[in-house]
Short mmCIF file of C-alpha atoms in Angstrom, two decimals:
data_model
loop_
_atom_site.label_atom_id
_atom_site.label_comp_id
_atom_site.label_asym_id
_atom_site.label_seq_id
_atom_site.Cartn_x
_atom_site.Cartn_y
_atom_site.Cartn_z
CA MET A 452 6.97 106.70 -223.68
CA LEU A 453 6.82 108.94 -220.65
CA GLN A 454 3.13 109.68 -220.99
CA ASP A 455 2.26 105.97 -221.06
CA ILE A 456 4.48 105.17 -218.11
CA LEU A 457 2.95 107.95 -216.04
CA LYS A 458 -0.57 106.78 -216.82
CA GLU A 459 0.27 103.18 -216.02
CA LEU A 460 1.89 104.02 -212.71
CA ARG A 461 -0.98 106.18 -211.65
CA GLN A 462 -3.49 103.41 -212.43
CA GLN A 463 -1.34 100.82 -210.56
CA HIS A 464 -1.29 103.06 -207.48
CA ASN A 465 -5.02 103.75 -207.81
CA VAL A 466 -4.66 107.57 -207.47
CA THR A 467 -6.07 110.46 -209.40
CA ALA A 468 -4.15 112.89 -211.54
CA LYS A 469 -5.20 115.61 -209.09
CA ALA A 470 -3.68 113.69 -206.17
CA VAL A 471 -0.31 113.26 -207.99
CA ALA A 472 -0.31 116.95 -208.99
CA GLU A 473 -0.98 118.10 -205.47
CA ALA A 474 1.73 115.81 -204.07
CA VAL A 475 4.40 117.21 -206.41
CA GLY A 476 3.23 120.82 -206.31
CA ILE A 477 1.88 121.41 -209.74
CA LEU A 478 -1.57 122.09 -211.29
CA PRO A 479 -3.75 119.10 -212.17
CA ASP A 480 -3.99 120.33 -215.77
CA THR A 481 -0.23 120.48 -215.96
CA TYR A 482 0.10 116.92 -214.83
CA ARG A 483 -2.63 115.79 -217.20
CA SER A 484 -0.67 117.38 -220.03
CA TYR A 485 2.24 115.04 -219.15
CA GLU A 486 -0.01 112.03 -219.53
CA THR A 487 -1.35 113.21 -222.87
CA GLY A 488 2.07 114.05 -224.20
CA ARG A 489 1.30 117.75 -224.74
CA ARG A 490 4.10 118.75 -222.30
CA GLU A 491 7.04 117.20 -220.55
CA PRO A 492 8.11 117.85 -216.96
CA ASN A 493 11.33 119.64 -216.14
CA LEU A 494 14.04 117.77 -214.31
CA LYS A 495 12.88 118.93 -210.84
CA THR A 496 9.29 117.85 -211.41
CA LEU A 497 10.42 114.56 -212.97
CA VAL A 498 12.41 113.75 -209.79
CA LEU A 499 9.33 114.62 -207.62
CA ILE A 500 7.11 112.37 -209.71
CA ALA A 501 9.67 109.51 -209.48
CA ASP A 502 9.85 109.94 -205.71
CA TYR A 503 6.07 109.93 -205.47
CA PHE A 504 5.74 106.63 -207.40
CA HIS A 505 8.91 105.18 -205.74
CA VAL A 506 10.61 104.57 -209.10
CA SER A 507 13.75 105.93 -210.66
CA THR A 508 13.82 108.82 -213.17
CA ASP A 509 15.41 106.32 -215.57
CA TYR A 510 12.30 104.18 -215.41
CA LEU A 511 10.08 107.18 -216.09
CA LEU A 512 12.15 107.97 -219.18
CA GLY A 513 11.89 104.39 -220.40
CA ARG A 514 15.56 103.65 -219.78
CA ALA A 515 15.12 101.06 -216.99
CA PRO A 516 13.00 97.89 -217.26
CA GLN A 517 12.42 97.47 -213.53
CA THR A 518 9.40 99.17 -211.89
CA ASN A 519 9.77 97.38 -208.63
CA PRO A 520 11.76 99.41 -206.02
CA PHE A 521 12.51 96.14 -204.13
CA ALA A 522 14.33 94.55 -207.07
CA MET A 523 17.74 95.37 -205.65
CA LEU A 524 16.80 93.23 -202.64
CA ASP A 525 15.82 90.35 -204.89
CA LEU A 526 12.30 90.29 -203.46
CA GLN A 527 9.24 89.13 -205.49
CA VAL A 528 6.79 91.98 -205.16
CA ASP A 529 3.75 92.08 -207.42
CA ILE A 530 2.02 95.13 -208.77
CA GLY A 531 -0.61 95.09 -205.99
CA GLU A 532 1.97 95.04 -203.24
CA ASP A 533 3.94 97.78 -204.97
CA ALA A 534 0.79 99.90 -205.13
CA VAL A 535 0.12 99.37 -201.43
CA MET A 536 3.65 100.46 -200.64
CA GLY A 537 3.01 103.67 -202.55
CA GLN A 538 -0.19 104.24 -200.51
CA TYR A 539 1.70 103.46 -197.30
CA MET A 540 4.29 106.22 -198.03
CA GLN A 541 1.37 108.74 -198.35
CA LEU A 542 0.02 107.94 -194.85
CA PRO A 543 0.69 110.27 -191.94
CA LYS A 544 3.77 109.27 -189.96
CA PRO A 545 1.87 108.09 -186.84
CA TRP A 546 -0.19 105.71 -188.99
CA ARG A 547 2.97 104.35 -190.63
CA LYS A 548 4.47 103.81 -187.15
CA ILE A 549 1.44 101.66 -186.15
CA LEU A 550 1.64 99.61 -189.33
CA LEU A 551 5.37 99.12 -188.87
CA GLU A 552 4.75 97.78 -185.34
CA VAL A 553 2.06 95.40 -186.66
CA MET A 554 4.45 94.11 -189.41
CA LYS A 555 7.20 93.63 -186.83
CA GLN A 556 4.85 91.59 -184.59
CA LEU A 557 3.71 89.53 -187.57
CA GLY A 558 7.31 88.80 -188.51
CA ASP A 559 8.13 87.79 -184.96
CA ALA A 560 5.05 85.60 -184.68
CA ALA A 561 5.92 83.92 -188.04
CA GLU A 562 9.37 83.08 -186.80
CA ARG A 563 7.96 81.52 -183.70
CA GLY A 564 5.25 79.69 -185.65
CA GLU A 565 2.49 81.49 -183.75
CA ARG A 566 -0.88 82.49 -185.07
CA GLY A 567 -1.93 84.95 -182.35
CA ASN A 568 -4.07 87.92 -183.08
CA VAL A 569 -1.24 90.40 -183.70
CA ILE A 570 -3.56 93.03 -185.12
CA GLN A 571 -5.66 92.96 -181.96
CA LYS A 572 -2.64 93.46 -179.72
CA SER A 573 -1.50 96.48 -181.64
CA ARG A 574 -4.71 98.49 -181.21
CA PRO A 575 -4.47 101.57 -178.90
CA SER A 576 -5.68 101.00 -175.36
CA VAL A 577 -6.83 103.15 -172.44
CA TRP A 578 -7.37 102.67 -168.76
CA ILE A 579 -10.83 103.10 -167.24
CA ARG A 580 -12.25 102.83 -163.70
CA LYS A 581 -14.46 99.75 -163.14
CA HIS A 582 -16.68 99.39 -160.13
CA GLN A 583 -16.03 96.18 -158.18
CA ASN A 584 -19.75 95.50 -157.74
CA LYS A 585 -21.55 93.85 -160.61
CA ALA A 586 -24.91 94.66 -162.01
CA ALA A 587 -27.43 93.18 -161.36
CA ALA A 588 -25.89 91.49 -158.34
CA GLY A 589 -23.88 94.14 -156.45
CA PHE A 590 -25.32 95.61 -153.29
CA GLY A 591 -25.32 99.40 -153.87
CA TYR A 592 -23.02 101.63 -155.77
CA ASN A 593 -21.11 103.98 -153.55
CA LEU A 594 -19.37 106.02 -156.20
CA SER A 595 -17.40 108.08 -153.64
CA GLU A 596 -15.51 105.12 -152.09
CA ASP A 597 -12.07 104.68 -153.77
CA ASP A 598 -11.60 101.12 -152.47
CA GLU A 599 -14.68 99.98 -154.43
CA TRP A 600 -12.92 100.75 -157.75
CA GLU A 601 -10.23 99.14 -159.87
CA ASP A 602 -8.51 100.31 -163.08
CA ILE A 603 -8.73 98.07 -166.09
CA GLU A 604 -7.06 98.36 -169.55
CA VAL A 605 -9.42 98.28 -172.54
CA ILE A 606 -9.23 98.85 -176.26
CA GLU A 607 -9.62 102.56 -177.08
CA THR A 608 -12.87 103.42 -178.85
CA GLU A 609 -15.10 106.44 -179.26
CA GLU A 610 -17.29 105.11 -176.45
CA THR A 611 -14.40 104.67 -173.99
CA GLY A 612 -13.56 108.34 -174.52
CA LYS A 613 -17.07 109.35 -173.45
CA ALA A 614 -17.56 106.88 -170.55
CA ASP A 615 -17.08 107.93 -166.92
CA PHE A 616 -16.66 104.42 -165.62
CA ALA A 617 -17.40 100.72 -166.31
CA VAL A 618 -19.25 97.96 -164.56
CA GLU A 619 -19.40 94.21 -165.22
CA VAL A 620 -22.71 92.71 -166.33
CA ASP A 621 -23.88 89.75 -164.21
CA GLY A 622 -26.55 87.52 -165.64
CA ASP A 623 -28.32 87.26 -169.05
CA SER A 624 -31.48 89.30 -168.46
CA MET A 625 -30.48 91.87 -171.04
CA GLU A 626 -29.58 89.42 -173.84
CA PRO A 627 -29.17 89.65 -176.76
CA ASP A 628 -27.93 93.27 -176.26
CA LEU A 629 -25.70 92.59 -173.20
CA HIS A 630 -24.20 89.32 -172.02
CA SER A 631 -23.04 88.13 -168.64
CA GLY A 632 -19.37 89.16 -168.22
CA ASP A 633 -19.58 92.15 -170.55
CA ILE A 634 -17.91 95.30 -169.31
CA ALA A 635 -20.58 97.98 -169.79
CA LEU A 636 -19.42 101.53 -170.30
CA VAL A 637 -21.44 104.04 -168.31
CA LYS A 638 -21.77 107.82 -168.66
CA PHE A 639 -23.10 109.67 -165.60
CA ASP A 640 -26.71 110.71 -166.22
CA PRO A 641 -29.30 111.04 -163.41
CA ASP A 642 -32.21 110.96 -165.84
CA VAL A 643 -31.82 108.30 -168.53
CA PRO A 644 -34.72 108.57 -171.01
CA VAL A 645 -37.41 105.88 -171.10
CA GLY A 646 -36.43 103.18 -173.56
CA GLU A 647 -32.67 103.62 -173.02
CA VAL A 648 -30.42 101.18 -171.08
CA GLY A 649 -28.83 102.50 -167.89
CA LEU A 650 -27.33 101.57 -164.53
CA PHE A 651 -29.89 101.85 -161.72
CA VAL A 652 -30.01 101.23 -157.94
CA LEU A 653 -33.20 99.85 -156.44
CA ASP A 654 -33.52 98.65 -152.82
CA GLY A 655 -29.75 98.57 -152.45
CA MET A 656 -29.23 96.44 -155.60
CA GLY A 657 -27.52 97.60 -158.84
CA TYR A 658 -29.19 96.78 -162.12
CA ILE A 659 -28.44 97.32 -165.79
CA LYS A 660 -31.87 97.53 -167.40
CA GLU A 661 -33.92 99.37 -169.92
CA ARG A 662 -35.77 102.26 -168.26
CA GLY A 663 -39.49 102.01 -168.36
CA LYS A 664 -42.28 104.02 -166.75
CA LYS A 665 -41.94 103.20 -162.97
CA LYS A 666 -40.17 99.94 -163.79
CA LEU A 667 -36.96 98.43 -165.05
CA ILE A 668 -37.32 96.28 -168.18
CA SER A 669 -35.45 93.12 -168.95
CA ARG A 670 -34.86 92.64 -172.72
CA ASN A 671 -34.62 88.87 -172.29
CA PRO A 672 -38.31 87.74 -172.31
CA GLU A 673 -37.47 84.95 -169.86
CA TYR A 674 -36.97 87.52 -167.12
CA PRO A 675 -39.71 89.65 -165.48
CA ASP A 676 -39.51 93.40 -165.27
CA ILE A 677 -38.73 94.98 -161.92
CA GLU A 678 -41.44 97.34 -160.59
CA GLY A 679 -40.62 100.48 -158.67
CA GLU A 680 -38.86 103.87 -158.91
CA ALA A 681 -35.11 103.34 -159.15
CA ARG A 682 -32.30 105.78 -158.66
CA CYS A 683 -30.58 106.39 -161.96
CA ILE A 684 -26.83 106.46 -162.02
CA GLY A 685 -25.90 106.58 -165.67
CA LEU A 686 -26.49 105.69 -169.32
CA VAL A 687 -24.96 102.58 -170.78
CA ILE A 688 -23.19 103.74 -173.96
CA GLY A 689 -21.33 100.67 -175.05
CA VAL A 690 -19.27 97.63 -174.15
CA ALA A 691 -15.57 97.70 -173.48
CA GLU A 692 -13.13 95.19 -174.95
CA LEU A 693 -10.39 94.03 -172.61
CA VAL A 694 -6.76 94.19 -173.89
#
């Protein structure tokens, strides 16, 4: 019966009656009345519900045995995959475009017998300026000299959107928080609070350290703190991931 088929489809797609009703442009109570058998949808609404669940109107009316929209392609698609396809069709178009690109790359990789990280490659990226001097080994940080910078491509994150530039970490004095070779994201801040990690210049040397009172603190206990008043350049807000 129609009411049983509607209830079963909705449960398979893991959606609420309210979500279905909003999608087809009817009141939630109206849709619930279809599932209880108190009312039946008109032809227009029936078509909209069929489109929403990606089935035929014949199936909704109990006249077709096949619930799988891929049956005509002779594909074996289980209920879980069918439900995912329904959720996919409800995603915004930009999200669907990203998923399609991932699926294409997965298909191409499968044909080549590769097992590369296709998901990783599909993530959005951005370009950010990175100073060519490293911390804590570079001599000075002249932020006005263009030839001391290079552009690098990194995975786009919330932190990359806030960072003003990046600098490579040299050494393990800030482990376990920062490791040698990490690309630290820095936001300009001339007065990083005590206890926070920042980029500092002291006696011509650049350091990424935790700010203490009149000293720079190494979080790795094997390294001593550095005494003295340092010039603060910025706050370290995260680590970039190279594409």
